[in-house]
Short mmCIF file of C-alpha atoms in Angstrom, two decimals:
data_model
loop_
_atom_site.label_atom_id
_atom_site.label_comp_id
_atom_site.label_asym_id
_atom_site.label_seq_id
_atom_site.Cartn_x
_atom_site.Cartn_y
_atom_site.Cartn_z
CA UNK A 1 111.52 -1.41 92.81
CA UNK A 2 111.05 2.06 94.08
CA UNK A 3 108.91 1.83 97.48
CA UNK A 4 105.26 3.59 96.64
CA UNK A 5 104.71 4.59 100.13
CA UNK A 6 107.00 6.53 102.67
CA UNK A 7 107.09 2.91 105.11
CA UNK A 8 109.70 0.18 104.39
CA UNK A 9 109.64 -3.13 106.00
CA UNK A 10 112.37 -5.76 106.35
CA UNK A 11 110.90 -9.40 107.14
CA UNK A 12 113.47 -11.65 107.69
CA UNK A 13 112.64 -15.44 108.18
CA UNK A 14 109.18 -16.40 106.39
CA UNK A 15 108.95 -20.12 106.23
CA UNK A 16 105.83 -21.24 104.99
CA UNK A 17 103.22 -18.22 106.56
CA UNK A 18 103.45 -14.98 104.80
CA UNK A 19 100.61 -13.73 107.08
CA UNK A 20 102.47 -10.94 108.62
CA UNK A 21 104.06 -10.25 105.82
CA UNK A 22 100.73 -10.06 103.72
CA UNK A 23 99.07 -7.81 106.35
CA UNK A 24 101.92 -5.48 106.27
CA UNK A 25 102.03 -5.26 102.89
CA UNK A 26 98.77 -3.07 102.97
CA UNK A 27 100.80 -0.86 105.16
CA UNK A 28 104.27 -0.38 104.14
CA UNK A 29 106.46 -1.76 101.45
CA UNK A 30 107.96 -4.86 102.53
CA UNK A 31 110.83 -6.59 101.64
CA UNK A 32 110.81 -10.16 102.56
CA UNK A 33 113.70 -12.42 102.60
CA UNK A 34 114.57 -16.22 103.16
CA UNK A 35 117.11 -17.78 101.53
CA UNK A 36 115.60 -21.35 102.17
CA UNK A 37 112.94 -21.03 100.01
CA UNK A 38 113.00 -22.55 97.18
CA UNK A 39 110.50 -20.68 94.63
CA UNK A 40 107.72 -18.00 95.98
CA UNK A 41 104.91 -19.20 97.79
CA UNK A 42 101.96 -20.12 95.01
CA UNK A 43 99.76 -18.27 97.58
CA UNK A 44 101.44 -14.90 97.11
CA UNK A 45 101.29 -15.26 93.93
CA UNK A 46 97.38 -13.45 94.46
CA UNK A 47 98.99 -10.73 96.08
CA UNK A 48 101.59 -9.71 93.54
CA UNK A 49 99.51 -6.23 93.58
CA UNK A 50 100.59 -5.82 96.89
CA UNK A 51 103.99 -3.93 98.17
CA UNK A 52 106.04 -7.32 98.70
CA UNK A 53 109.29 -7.66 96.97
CA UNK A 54 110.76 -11.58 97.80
CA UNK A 55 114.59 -11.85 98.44
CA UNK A 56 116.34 -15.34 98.62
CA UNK A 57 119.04 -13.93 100.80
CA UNK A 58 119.67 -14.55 104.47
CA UNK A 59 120.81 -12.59 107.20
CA UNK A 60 123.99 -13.69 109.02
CA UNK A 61 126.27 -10.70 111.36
CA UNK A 62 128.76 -11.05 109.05
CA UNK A 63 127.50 -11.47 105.80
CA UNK A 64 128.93 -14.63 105.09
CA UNK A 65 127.52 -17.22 102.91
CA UNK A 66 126.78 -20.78 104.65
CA UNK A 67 125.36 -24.26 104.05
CA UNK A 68 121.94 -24.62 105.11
CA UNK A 69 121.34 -28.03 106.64
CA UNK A 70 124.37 -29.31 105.28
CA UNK A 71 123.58 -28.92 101.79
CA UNK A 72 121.97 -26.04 99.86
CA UNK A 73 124.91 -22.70 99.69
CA UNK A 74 122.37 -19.82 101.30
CA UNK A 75 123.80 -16.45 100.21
CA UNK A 76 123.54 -14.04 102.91
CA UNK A 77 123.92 -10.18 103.83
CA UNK A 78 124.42 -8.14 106.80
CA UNK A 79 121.56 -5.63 107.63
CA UNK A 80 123.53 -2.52 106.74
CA UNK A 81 124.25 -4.69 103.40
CA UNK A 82 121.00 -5.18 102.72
CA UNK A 83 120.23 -1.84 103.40
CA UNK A 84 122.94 -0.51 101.17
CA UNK A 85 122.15 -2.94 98.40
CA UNK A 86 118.26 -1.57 98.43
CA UNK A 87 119.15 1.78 98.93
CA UNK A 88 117.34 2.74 101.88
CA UNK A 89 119.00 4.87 104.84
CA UNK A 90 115.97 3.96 107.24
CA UNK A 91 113.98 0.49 108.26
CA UNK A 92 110.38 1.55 109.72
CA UNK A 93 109.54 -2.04 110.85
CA UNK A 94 112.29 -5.15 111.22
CA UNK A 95 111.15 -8.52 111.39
CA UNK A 96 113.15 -11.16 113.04
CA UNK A 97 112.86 -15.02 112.79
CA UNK A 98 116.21 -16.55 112.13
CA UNK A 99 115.87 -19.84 114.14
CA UNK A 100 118.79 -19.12 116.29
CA UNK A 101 121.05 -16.93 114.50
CA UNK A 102 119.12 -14.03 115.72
CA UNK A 103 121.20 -13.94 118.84
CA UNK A 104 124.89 -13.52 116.84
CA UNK A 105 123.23 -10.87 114.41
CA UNK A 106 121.35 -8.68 117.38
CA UNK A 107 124.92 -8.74 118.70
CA UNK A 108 126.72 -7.58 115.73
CA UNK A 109 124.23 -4.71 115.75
CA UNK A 110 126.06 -3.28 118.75
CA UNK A 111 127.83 0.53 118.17
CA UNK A 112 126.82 4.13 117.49
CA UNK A 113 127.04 3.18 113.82
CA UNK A 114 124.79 0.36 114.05
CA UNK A 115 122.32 0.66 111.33
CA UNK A 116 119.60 -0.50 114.13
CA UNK A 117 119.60 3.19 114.98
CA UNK A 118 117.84 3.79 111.83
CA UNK A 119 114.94 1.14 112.82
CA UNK A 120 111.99 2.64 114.10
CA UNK A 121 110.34 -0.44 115.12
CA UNK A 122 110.93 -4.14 115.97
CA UNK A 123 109.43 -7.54 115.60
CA UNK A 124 111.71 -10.87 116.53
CA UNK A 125 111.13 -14.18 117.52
CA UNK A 126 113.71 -15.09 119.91
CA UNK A 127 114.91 -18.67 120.80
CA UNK A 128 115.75 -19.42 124.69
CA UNK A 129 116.53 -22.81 124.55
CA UNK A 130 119.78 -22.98 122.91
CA UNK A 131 121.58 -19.79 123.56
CA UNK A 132 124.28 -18.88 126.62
CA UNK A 133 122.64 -16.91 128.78
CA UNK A 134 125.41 -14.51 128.84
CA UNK A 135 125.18 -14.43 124.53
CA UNK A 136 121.33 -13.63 125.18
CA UNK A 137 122.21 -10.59 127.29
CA UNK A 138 124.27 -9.15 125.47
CA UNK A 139 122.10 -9.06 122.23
CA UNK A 140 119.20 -7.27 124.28
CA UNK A 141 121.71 -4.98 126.25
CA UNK A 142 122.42 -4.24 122.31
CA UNK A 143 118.69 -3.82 121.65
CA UNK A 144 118.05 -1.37 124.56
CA UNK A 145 121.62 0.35 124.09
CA UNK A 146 119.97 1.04 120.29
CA UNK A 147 116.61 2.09 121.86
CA UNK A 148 114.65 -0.45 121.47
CA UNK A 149 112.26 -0.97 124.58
CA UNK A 150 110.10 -4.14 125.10
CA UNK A 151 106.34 -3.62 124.92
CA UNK A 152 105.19 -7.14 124.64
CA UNK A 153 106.40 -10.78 124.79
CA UNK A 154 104.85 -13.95 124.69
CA UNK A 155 106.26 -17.83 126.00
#
């Protein structure tokens, strides 16, 4: 559907707590996507008058599709697939929490073509623990190459 407000939100990585994605509803539409979900949340299910349009579809930097936990086929897109599929030329808010692949996607996102450039604002959870150090650099020389500037982290 046709966004009914001028903001569009991507929300990738929802798990069980569609908090954020609830409260931004109110604000902007939001398109929310996880391809590990099974079925929608029963709890949104009260908020289907809200702007939240559910996507089983995952984000990977090369839009390839993989096995999730060694089982279930997760279909997958790159942002500027996404993007394209949706129709929208501009992201006002991305939201970020990939467990772990966020690292090889914010480095894909590298280049004066990058849809990034089209993101106004940001939102990721990133994982530490498991990621070269060098990999980890790179993805947020990519962030502040794109514009991005940090304003506030948590540990």
């Amino acid at each position: 559907p046709a966004p009914s407000t001028a903001c569009v939100a991507y929300s990738y990585g929802l798990g069980q707590d569609w908090a954020y994605e609830i409260e931004l509803s109110g604000q902007c539409y939001t398109y929310a996507f996880d391809p590990t979900l099974f079925k929608k949340p029963n709890k949104l299910e009260r908020y289907e008058g809200r702007q939240i349009d559910f996507h089983k579809i995952g984000l990977t930097a090369d839009g390839r599709n993989f096995c999730h936990r060694g089982a279930t086929e997760v279909r997958t897109k790159t942002l500027a697939g996404a993007m394209r599929h949706l129709g929208h030329s501009q992201v006002d808010v991305l939201k970020l929490s990939v467990d772990e692949a966020e690292w090889e996607v914010l480095v894909s996102l590298a280049g004066a073509d990058s849809p990034l450039r089209t993101v106004s604002q940001m939102v990721a959870e990133l994982h530490f623990h498991h990621v070269p150090m060098a990999t980890a650099l790179r993805a947020l020389a990519v962030l502040e190459e794109q514009g991005f500037v940090l304003f506030s982290s948590s540990w």
